[in-house]
Structure formats: C-alpha cells, structure tokens
Short mmCIF file of C-alpha atoms and ligand atoms in Angstrom, two decimals:
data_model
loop_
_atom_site.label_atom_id
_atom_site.label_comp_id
_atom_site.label_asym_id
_atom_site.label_seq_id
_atom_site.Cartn_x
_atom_site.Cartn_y
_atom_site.Cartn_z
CA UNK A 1 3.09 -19.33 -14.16
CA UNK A 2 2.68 -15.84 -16.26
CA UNK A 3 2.88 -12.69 -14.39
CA UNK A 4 0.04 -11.60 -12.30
CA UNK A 5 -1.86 -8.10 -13.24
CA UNK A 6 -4.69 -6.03 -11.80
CA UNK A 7 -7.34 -5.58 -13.92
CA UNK A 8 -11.03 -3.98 -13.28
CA UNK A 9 -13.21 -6.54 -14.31
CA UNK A 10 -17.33 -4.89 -13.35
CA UNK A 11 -18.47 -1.74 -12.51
CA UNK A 12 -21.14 -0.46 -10.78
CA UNK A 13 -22.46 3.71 -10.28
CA UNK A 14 -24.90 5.09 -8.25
CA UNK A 15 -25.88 9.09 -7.82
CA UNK A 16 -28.69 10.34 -5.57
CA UNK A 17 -31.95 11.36 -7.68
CA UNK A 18 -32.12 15.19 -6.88
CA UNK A 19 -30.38 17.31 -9.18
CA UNK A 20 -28.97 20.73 -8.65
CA UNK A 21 -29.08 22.33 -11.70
CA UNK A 22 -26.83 25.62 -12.84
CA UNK A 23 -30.55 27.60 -12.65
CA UNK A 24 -31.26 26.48 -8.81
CA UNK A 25 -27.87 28.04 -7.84
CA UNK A 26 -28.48 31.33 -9.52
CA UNK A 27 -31.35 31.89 -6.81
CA UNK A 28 -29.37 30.48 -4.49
CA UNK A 29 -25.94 32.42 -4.49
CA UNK A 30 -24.69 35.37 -7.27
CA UNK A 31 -24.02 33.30 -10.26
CA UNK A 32 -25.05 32.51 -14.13
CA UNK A 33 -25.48 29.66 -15.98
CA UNK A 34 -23.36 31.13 -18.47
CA UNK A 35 -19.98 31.46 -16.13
CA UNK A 36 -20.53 28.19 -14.52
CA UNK A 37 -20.79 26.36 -17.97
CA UNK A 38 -18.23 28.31 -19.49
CA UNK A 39 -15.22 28.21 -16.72
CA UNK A 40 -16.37 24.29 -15.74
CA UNK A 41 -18.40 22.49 -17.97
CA UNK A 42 -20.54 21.40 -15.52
CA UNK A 43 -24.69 21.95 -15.80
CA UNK A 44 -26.02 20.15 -12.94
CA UNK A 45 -24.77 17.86 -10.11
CA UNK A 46 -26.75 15.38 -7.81
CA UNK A 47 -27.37 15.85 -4.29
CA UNK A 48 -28.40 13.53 -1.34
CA UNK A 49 -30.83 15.58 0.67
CA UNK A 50 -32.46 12.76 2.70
CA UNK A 51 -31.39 13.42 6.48
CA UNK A 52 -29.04 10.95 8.23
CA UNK A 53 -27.55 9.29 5.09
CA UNK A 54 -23.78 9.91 4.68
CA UNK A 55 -21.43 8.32 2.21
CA UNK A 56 -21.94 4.62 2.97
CA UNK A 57 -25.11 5.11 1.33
CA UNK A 58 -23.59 6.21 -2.39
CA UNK A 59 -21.30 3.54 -2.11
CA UNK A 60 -23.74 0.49 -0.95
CA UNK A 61 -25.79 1.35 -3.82
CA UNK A 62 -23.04 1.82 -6.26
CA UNK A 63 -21.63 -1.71 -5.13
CA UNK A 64 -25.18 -3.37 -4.89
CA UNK A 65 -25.23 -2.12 -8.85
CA UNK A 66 -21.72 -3.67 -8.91
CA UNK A 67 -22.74 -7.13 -7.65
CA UNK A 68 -26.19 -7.43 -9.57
CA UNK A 69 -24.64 -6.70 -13.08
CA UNK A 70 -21.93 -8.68 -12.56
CA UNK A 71 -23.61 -11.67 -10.85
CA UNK A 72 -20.82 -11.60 -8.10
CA UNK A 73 -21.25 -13.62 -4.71
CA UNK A 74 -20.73 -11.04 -2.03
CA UNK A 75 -18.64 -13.89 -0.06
CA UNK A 76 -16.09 -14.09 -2.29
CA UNK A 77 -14.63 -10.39 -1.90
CA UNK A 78 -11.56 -10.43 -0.10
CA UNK A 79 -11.46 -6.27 0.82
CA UNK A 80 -13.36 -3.42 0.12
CA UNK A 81 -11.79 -0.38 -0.32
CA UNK A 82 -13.59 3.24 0.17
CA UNK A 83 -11.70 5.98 -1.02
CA UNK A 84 -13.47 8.74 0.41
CA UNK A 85 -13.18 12.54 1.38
CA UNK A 86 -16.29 12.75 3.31
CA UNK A 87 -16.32 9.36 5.61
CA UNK A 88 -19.58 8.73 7.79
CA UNK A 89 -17.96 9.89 10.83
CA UNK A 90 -14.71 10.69 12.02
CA UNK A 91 -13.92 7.26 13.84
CA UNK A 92 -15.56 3.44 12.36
CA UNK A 93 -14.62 3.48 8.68
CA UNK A 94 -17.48 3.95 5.97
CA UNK A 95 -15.64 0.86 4.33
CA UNK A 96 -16.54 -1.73 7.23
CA UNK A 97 -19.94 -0.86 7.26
CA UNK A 98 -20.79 -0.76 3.37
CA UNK A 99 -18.71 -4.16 3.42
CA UNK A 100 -21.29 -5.52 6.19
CA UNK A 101 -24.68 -3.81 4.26
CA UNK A 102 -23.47 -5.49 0.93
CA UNK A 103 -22.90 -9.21 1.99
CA UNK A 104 -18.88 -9.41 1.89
CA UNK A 105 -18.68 -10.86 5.20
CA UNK A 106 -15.85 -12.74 4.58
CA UNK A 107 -13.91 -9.30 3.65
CA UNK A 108 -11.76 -6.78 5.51
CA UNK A 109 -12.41 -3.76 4.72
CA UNK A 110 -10.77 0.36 4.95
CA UNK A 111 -11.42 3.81 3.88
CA UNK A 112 -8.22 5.45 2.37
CA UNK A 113 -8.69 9.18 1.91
CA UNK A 114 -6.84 11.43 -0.80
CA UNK A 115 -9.21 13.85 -1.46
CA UNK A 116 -9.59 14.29 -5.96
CA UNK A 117 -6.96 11.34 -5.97
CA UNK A 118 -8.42 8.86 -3.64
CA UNK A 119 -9.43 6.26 -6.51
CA UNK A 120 -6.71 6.39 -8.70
CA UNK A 121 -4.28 5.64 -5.34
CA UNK A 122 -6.80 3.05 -4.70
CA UNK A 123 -6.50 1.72 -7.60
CA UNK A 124 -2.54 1.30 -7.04
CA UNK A 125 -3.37 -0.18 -3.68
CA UNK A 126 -6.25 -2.83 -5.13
CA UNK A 127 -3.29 -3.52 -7.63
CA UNK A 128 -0.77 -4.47 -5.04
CA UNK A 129 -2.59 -6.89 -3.06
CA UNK A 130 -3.78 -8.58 -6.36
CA UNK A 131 -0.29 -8.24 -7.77
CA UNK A 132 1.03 -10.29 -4.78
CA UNK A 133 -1.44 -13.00 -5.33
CA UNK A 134 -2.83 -12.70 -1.98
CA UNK A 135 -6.62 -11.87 -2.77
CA UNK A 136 -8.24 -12.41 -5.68
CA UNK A 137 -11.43 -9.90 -5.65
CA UNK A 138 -10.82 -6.40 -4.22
CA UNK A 139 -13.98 -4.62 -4.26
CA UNK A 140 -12.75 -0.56 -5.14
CA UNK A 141 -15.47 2.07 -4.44
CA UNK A 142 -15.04 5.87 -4.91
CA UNK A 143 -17.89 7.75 -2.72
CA UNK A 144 -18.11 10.97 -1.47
CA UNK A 145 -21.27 13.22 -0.24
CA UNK A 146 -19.05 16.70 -0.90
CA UNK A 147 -22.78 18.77 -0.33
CA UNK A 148 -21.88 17.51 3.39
CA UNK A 149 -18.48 20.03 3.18
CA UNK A 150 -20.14 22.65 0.85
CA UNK A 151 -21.07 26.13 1.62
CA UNK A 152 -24.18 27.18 -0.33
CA UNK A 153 -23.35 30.45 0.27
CA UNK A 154 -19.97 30.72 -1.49
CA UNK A 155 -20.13 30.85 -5.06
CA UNK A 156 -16.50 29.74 -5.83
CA UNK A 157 -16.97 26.36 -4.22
CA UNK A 158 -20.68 25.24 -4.31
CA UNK A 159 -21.27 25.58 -8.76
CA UNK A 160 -18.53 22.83 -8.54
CA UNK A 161 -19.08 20.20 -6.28
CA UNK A 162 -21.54 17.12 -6.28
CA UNK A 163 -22.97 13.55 -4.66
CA UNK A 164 -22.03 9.86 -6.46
CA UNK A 165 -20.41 6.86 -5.52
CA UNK A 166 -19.08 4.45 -8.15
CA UNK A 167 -17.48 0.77 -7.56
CA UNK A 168 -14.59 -1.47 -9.11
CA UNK A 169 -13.68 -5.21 -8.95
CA UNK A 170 -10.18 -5.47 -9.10
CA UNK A 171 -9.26 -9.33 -10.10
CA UNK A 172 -5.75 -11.23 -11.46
CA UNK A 173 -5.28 -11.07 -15.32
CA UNK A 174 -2.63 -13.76 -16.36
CA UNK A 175 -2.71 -12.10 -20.43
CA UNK A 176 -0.93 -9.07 -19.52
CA UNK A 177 -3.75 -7.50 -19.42
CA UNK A 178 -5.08 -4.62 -16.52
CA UNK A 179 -2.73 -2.23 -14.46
CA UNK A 180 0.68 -1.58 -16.75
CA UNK A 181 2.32 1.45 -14.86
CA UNK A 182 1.83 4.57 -12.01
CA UNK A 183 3.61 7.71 -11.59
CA UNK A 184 1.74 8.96 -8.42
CA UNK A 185 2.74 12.15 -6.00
CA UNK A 186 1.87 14.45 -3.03
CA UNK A 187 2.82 17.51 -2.11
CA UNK A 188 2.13 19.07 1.50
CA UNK A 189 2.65 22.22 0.85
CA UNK A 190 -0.27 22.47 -1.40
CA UNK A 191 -2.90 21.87 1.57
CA UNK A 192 -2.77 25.60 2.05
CA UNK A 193 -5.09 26.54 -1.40
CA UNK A 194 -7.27 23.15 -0.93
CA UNK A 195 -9.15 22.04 2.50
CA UNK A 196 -11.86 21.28 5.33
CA UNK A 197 -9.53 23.60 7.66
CA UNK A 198 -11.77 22.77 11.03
CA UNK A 199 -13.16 18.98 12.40
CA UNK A 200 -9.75 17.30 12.19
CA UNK A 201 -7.27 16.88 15.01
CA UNK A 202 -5.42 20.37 14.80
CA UNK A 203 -8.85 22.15 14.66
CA UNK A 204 -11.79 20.49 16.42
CA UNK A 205 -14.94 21.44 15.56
CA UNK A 206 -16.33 24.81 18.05
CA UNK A 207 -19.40 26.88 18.46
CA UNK A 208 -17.07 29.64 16.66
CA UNK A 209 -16.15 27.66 13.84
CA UNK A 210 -19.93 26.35 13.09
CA UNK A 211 -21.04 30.25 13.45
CA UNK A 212 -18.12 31.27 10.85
CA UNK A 213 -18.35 27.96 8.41
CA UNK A 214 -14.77 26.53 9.25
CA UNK A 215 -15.67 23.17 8.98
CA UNK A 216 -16.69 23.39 5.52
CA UNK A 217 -14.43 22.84 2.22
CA UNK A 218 -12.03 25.90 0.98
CA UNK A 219 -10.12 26.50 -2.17
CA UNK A 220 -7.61 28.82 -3.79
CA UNK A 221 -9.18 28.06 -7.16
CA UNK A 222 -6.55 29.65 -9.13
CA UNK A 223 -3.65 28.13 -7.96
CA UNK A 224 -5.48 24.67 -7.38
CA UNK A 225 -6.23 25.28 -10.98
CA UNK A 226 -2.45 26.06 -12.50
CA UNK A 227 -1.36 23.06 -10.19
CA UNK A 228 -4.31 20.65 -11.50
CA UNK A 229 -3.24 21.70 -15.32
CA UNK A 230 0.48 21.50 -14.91
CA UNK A 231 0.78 18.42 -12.69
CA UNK A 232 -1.88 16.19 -14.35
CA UNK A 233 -0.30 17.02 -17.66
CA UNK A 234 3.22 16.20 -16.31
CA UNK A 235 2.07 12.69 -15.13
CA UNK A 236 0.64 11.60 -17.83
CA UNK A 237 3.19 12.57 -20.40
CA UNK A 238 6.12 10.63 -18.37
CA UNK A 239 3.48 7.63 -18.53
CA UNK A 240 3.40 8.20 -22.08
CA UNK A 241 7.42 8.24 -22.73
CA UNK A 242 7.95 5.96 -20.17
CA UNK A 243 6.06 3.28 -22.02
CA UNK A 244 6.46 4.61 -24.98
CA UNK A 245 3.22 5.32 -26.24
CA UNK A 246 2.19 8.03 -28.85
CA UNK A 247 -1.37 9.45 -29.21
CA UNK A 248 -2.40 6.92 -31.49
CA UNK A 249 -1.62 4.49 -28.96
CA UNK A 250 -4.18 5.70 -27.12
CA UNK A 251 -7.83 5.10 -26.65
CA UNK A 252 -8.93 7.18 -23.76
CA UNK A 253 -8.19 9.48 -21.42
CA UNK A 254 -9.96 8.83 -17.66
CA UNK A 255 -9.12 12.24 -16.20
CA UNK A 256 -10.58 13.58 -12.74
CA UNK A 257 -13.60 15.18 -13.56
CA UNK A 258 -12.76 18.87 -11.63
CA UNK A 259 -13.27 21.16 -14.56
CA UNK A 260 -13.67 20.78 -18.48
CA UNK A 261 -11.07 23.17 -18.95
CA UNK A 262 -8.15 21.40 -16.67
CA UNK A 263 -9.31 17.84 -18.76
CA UNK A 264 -9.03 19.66 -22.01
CA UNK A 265 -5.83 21.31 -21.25
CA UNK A 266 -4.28 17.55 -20.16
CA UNK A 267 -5.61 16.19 -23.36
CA UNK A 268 -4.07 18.85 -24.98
CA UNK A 269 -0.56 18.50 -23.62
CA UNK A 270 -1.10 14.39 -25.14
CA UNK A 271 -2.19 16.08 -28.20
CA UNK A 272 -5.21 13.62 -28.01
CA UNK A 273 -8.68 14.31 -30.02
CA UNK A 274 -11.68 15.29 -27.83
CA UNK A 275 -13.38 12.07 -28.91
CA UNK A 276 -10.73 9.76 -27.19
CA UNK A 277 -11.27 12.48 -23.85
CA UNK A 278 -14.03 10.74 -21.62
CA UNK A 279 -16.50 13.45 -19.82
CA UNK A 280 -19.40 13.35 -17.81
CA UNK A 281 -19.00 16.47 -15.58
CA UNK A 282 -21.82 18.48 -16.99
CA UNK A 283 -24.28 15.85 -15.27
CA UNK A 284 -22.47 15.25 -12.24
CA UNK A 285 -20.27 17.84 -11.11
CA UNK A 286 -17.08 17.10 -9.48
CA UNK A 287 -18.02 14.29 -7.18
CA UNK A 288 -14.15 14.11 -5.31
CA UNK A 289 -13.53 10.27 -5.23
CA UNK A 290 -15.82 8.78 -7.58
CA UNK A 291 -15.36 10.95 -10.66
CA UNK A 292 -13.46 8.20 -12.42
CA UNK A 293 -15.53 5.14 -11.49
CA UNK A 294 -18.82 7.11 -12.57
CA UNK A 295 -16.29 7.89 -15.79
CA UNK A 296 -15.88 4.22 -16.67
CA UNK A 297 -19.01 3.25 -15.30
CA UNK A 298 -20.57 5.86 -18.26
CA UNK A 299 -18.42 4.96 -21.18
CA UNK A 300 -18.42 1.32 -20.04
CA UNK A 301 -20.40 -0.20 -23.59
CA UNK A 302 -17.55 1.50 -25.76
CA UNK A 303 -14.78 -0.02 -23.65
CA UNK A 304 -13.21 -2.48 -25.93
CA UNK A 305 -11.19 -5.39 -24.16
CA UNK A 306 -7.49 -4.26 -25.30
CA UNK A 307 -8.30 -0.75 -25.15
CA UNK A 308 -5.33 1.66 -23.83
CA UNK A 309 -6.85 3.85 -20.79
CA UNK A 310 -4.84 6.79 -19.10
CA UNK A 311 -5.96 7.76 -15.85
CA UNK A 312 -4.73 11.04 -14.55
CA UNK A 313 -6.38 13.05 -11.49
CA UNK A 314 -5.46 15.74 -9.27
CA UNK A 315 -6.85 16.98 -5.48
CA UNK A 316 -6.45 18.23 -1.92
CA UNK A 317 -2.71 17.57 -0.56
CA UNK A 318 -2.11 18.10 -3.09
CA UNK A 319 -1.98 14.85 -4.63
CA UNK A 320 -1.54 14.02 -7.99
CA UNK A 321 -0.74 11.31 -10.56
CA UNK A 322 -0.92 9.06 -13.82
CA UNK A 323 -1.93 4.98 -14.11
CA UNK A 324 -1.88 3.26 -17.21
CA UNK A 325 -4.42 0.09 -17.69
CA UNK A 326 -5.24 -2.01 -20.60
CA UNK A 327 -9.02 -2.71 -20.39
CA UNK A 328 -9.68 -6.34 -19.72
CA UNK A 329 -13.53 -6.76 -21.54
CA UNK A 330 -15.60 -6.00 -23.92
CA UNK A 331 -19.66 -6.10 -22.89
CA UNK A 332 -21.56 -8.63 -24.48
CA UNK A 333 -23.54 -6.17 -26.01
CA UNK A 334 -21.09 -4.18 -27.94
O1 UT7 B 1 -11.03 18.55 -7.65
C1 UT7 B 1 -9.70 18.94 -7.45
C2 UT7 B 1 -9.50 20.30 -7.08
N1 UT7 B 1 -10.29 21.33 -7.65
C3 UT7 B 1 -10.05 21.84 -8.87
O2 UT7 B 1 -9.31 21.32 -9.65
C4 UT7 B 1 -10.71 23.16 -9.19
C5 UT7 B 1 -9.71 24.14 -9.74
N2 UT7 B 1 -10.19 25.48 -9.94
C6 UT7 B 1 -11.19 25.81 -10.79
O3 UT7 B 1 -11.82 24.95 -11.39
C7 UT7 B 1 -11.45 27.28 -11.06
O4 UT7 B 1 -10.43 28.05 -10.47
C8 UT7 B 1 -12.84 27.78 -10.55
C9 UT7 B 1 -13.95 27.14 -11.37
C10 UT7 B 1 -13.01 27.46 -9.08
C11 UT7 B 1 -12.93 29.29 -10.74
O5 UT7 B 1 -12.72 29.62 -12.10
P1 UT7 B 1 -11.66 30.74 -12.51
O6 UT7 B 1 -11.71 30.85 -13.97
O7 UT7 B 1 -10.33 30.37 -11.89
O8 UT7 B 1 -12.28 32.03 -11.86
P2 UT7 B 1 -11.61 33.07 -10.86
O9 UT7 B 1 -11.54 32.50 -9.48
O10 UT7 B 1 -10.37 33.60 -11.48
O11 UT7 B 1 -12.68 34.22 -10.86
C12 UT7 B 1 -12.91 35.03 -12.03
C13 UT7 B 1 -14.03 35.99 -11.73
C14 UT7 B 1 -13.84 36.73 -10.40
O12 UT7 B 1 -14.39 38.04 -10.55
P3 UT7 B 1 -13.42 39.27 -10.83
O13 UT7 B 1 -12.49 39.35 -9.66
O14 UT7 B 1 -12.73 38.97 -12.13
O15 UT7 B 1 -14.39 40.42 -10.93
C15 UT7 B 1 -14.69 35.96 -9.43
O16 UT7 B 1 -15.14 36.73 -8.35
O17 UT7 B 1 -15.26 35.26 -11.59
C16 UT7 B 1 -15.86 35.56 -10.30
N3 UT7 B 1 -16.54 34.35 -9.84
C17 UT7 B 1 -17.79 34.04 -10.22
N4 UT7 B 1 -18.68 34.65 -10.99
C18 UT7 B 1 -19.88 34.07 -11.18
C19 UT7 B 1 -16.07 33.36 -9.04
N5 UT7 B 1 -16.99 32.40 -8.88
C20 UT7 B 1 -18.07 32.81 -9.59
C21 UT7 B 1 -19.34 32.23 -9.82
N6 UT7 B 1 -20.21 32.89 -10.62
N7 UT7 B 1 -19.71 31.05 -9.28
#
C-alpha cells in the first residue's frame, strides 16, 4: 500500500455579524484610521456581542458550514480538535461540547491551545493520527472570541484583535498528496512580551486584578513584532531549502494573519509576489487561532488541487513555525 498523507479535504468559516470598524474605535480609545491601516492592515474585525456565548459558538457554526458544504455525516468523525486561546471555561473542553452540538457522537474530542500557532500545531497533530492510519476524518477547528481577553481601553491591543472560527477535515491521501513537511518551535522565554498574565493557575483571578484589568491580554508589540518577522521568515525559508523549493515553486503563502506588515516582510524574505501572499486581515482582524482556516476558507475557489501552500504563523509562547501541504482539490466550480 502507498504511503499515507494528511490532507484538508472541506472547509468551513464562520464570523459573528457585528463589525468593529477602524471609525468605532476612534470614539472609543485615542486612535486613527490612518495608523491602524497603515501599521496593520486591518479595517474592521467582527465581534460576538450576544451575552453568554463563548467560543464553542464560532466553532459550531464554522463546522456546521463545514458539514453542509461538504455533505459530511457527523458520525463518521473520529476527533475534533479546537485549537483555541479563549476556551469556554477554564475546566470541560470547548472541543467536547462543539463535538456533541454538531452530531460527531461517535468522536473524541480536545482543545489544544498555542495561542497565534494553535492551528498550524493542530494541523501537525490532525496529521499524525491520520498519518498512523488510525482515524480517517479529524475534524480541525481554529476558534477564538479574543474581544473576551481585550481591553477596549488600550489602544495597542484592541485595533488588532477580532472574533471567527474556521474548520478543517483532515482525511488520508494515498497520491502523495496533503501534509509534505513541519519545522515547528516554542520558546518560553518569550511569554514575558505576549499574555493573559491573571486567571491561570499562578495568578487566579481577584477583586484586585478585575479592578486593574489583569485578566485581560498584554503585549510588548515591538518585540512580539521583530520576533513574529524574524522567526516566521526563518521557518519558512528552511521549509523552502529543505525541500528544495524556489519561489516559483510556490503558489501561496498561508501566513498568520497578525499584521500586513509581518506577512509582507515573510513574503519578502521568500522573495514571493504579493499575488501568491493570501490576506484577509483588513476584514477580520487578527482572530488568534482561526486566522488560517478563515485564510483558506476565503481563497478556497482559487485553490487548485496540486497547488504548493506554505503555512507559517507566529504567537504567545512564543510559538512559531512552517508546514508545507500540497492542496488536495480543486472546487467544482473553478
Ligand atoms: O498574533 C501574534 C502576536 N501579535 C503580533 O504579531 C503583533 C505584533 N506587533 C504589532 O503588530 C505592532 O507592534 C503593533 C501594531 C502592536 C504596534 O505597531 P508599532 O508600529 O510597533 O507601533 P509602536 O508600538 O512602536 O508605537 C508607535 C507609536 C507610539 O507613539 P510614540 O511613542 O512614537 O509617540 C505609540 O504610542 O504609535 C503609538 N500608538 C498608537 N497610535 C495610534 C500605539 N498604538 C496606537 C494606536 N493608535 N492604536
């Protein structure tokens, strides 16, 4: 029998309907359309804003979308996967409870948590379990309500972040297709410039830490920034020599959608043109975990089956890496 690989074979998105444009935040904190959009790229970004819906919510929807346009029986998932930054609650995974709400009840089901890097690790981990030929539908979904983590009131972190869930089926490819190759890393000492400091186990949540805003997200821009540029760019070129691709090789690059500037400085270090660069993050923000499904999910009717994808992202850990994935279909529509 051929070699088993991983490949994504449907996709699915979903992002709440309010939007949060760059004009709402200029009454909101002291900012301009003009800075946002010229240090990020990003215009507007969706927000849930109805009470007592968390991140299950995103992803449910985005793997409903998932299942409808792909015709897929529920039943026959194996696992579902969350990758996720912003779970429900701290204890009962979002993963076993979208897996429930959706139908897969003959699934298992966890939330894996890598904060900007949580999919593309997922996507190693769906890859694995395929790759051993023990399961043969792994449902991936990247979800993460950040606005739960966000201070409106600080300028450096809330023109950045926003809402959206978007899902994967991972399935065996027996024509070499799918998954090819991973360079993935951490780095601990990076959690100092990029975190939710208070709600964990070495800070529980207080009444001090609600009055002063511990509990919600922080970042060293700059230096997350530097890192983001340096390390993503790093990854992906040893991907590149290491399989011994050139630019023209290349059909797109699937980078973390953090900030125009950080994708156009890793397409830069591939010397690749802007029209193989996929980008969405003027709509959507920087939605953590499911900027790279709501990536594919967007450029899915020019995917071509064949097609040579680098993935590269970059987060909270820090954690950092490359994958390299041979798309597995073309639409029927194309
Ligand atoms: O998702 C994974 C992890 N996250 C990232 O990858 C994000 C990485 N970092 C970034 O994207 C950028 O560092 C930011 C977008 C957060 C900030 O952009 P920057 O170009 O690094 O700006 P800066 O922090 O160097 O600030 C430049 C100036 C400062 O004013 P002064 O000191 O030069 O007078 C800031 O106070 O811009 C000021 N500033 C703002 N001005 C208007 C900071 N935030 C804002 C704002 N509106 N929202």
């Amino acid at each position: 029998m051929s070699k088993i690989s991983a490949t994504i074979t449907a996709l699915g998105a979903y992002v709440p309907e309010h939007i949060l444009s760059n004009a709402m935040l200029e009454n909101m904190v002291d900012t301009n359309d003009e800075w946002i959009t010229a240090r990020t790229g990003i215009k507007e970004r969706r927000i849930l804003k109805e009470n007592g819906k968390g991140t299950s919510y995103l992803a449910i929807n985005a793997a409903k979308d998932l299942i409808k346009k792909a015709e897929l029986d529920p039943s026959t998932i194996d696992l579902v996967i969350v990758a996720t930054a912003t779970p429900d609650m701290k204890a009962a995974s979002t993963a076993s409870f979208t897996a429930t709400a959706i139908g897969a009840c003959n699934a298992f089901s966890f939330d894996m948590d890598s904060a900007c890097s949580g999919f593309l690790f997922g996507m190693s981990t769906a890859a694995s379990y395929i790759e051993s030929g023990r399961y043969k539908k792994i449902l991936l979904i990247g979800a993460d309500k950040m606005s739960s983590i966000v201070n409106y009131k600080d300028r450096t972190t809330c023109i950045i972040f926003g809402d959206g869930a978007g899902a994967a089926l991972f399935e065996p490819n027996f024509d070499g297709l799918g998954i090819q190759d991973q360079y993935l890393r951490t780095d601990g000492s990076g959690r100092d410039f990029l975190q939710a400091t208070y709600g964990g186990s070495s800070n529980p949540i207080t009444h001090e830490v609600l009055d002063s805003g511990g509990h919600y997200a922080f970042q060293e821009g700059k230096t997350v920034f530097k890192n983001a540029v340096f390390n993503m760019a790093d990854a992906t070129n040893k991907i590149l020599e290491r399989n011994k691709l050139c630019k023209s090789d290349i059909d797109w690059l699937a980078a973390h959608q953090a900030n125009k500037r950080i994708i156009n400085a890793t397409a830069e270090r591939m010397d690749l043109e802007s029209k193989k660069v996929m980008m969405n993050i003027e709509k959507y923000g920087n939605t953590t975990s499911a900027t790279l499904p709501l990536l594919l999910n967007d450029y899915e009717n020019q995917l071509k089956k064949g097609d040579k994808v680098i993935f590269a992202a970059f987060g909270g850990g820090f954690s950092w890496g490359s994958i390299y994935l041979k798309w597995s279909y073309t639409k029927k529509n194309n």
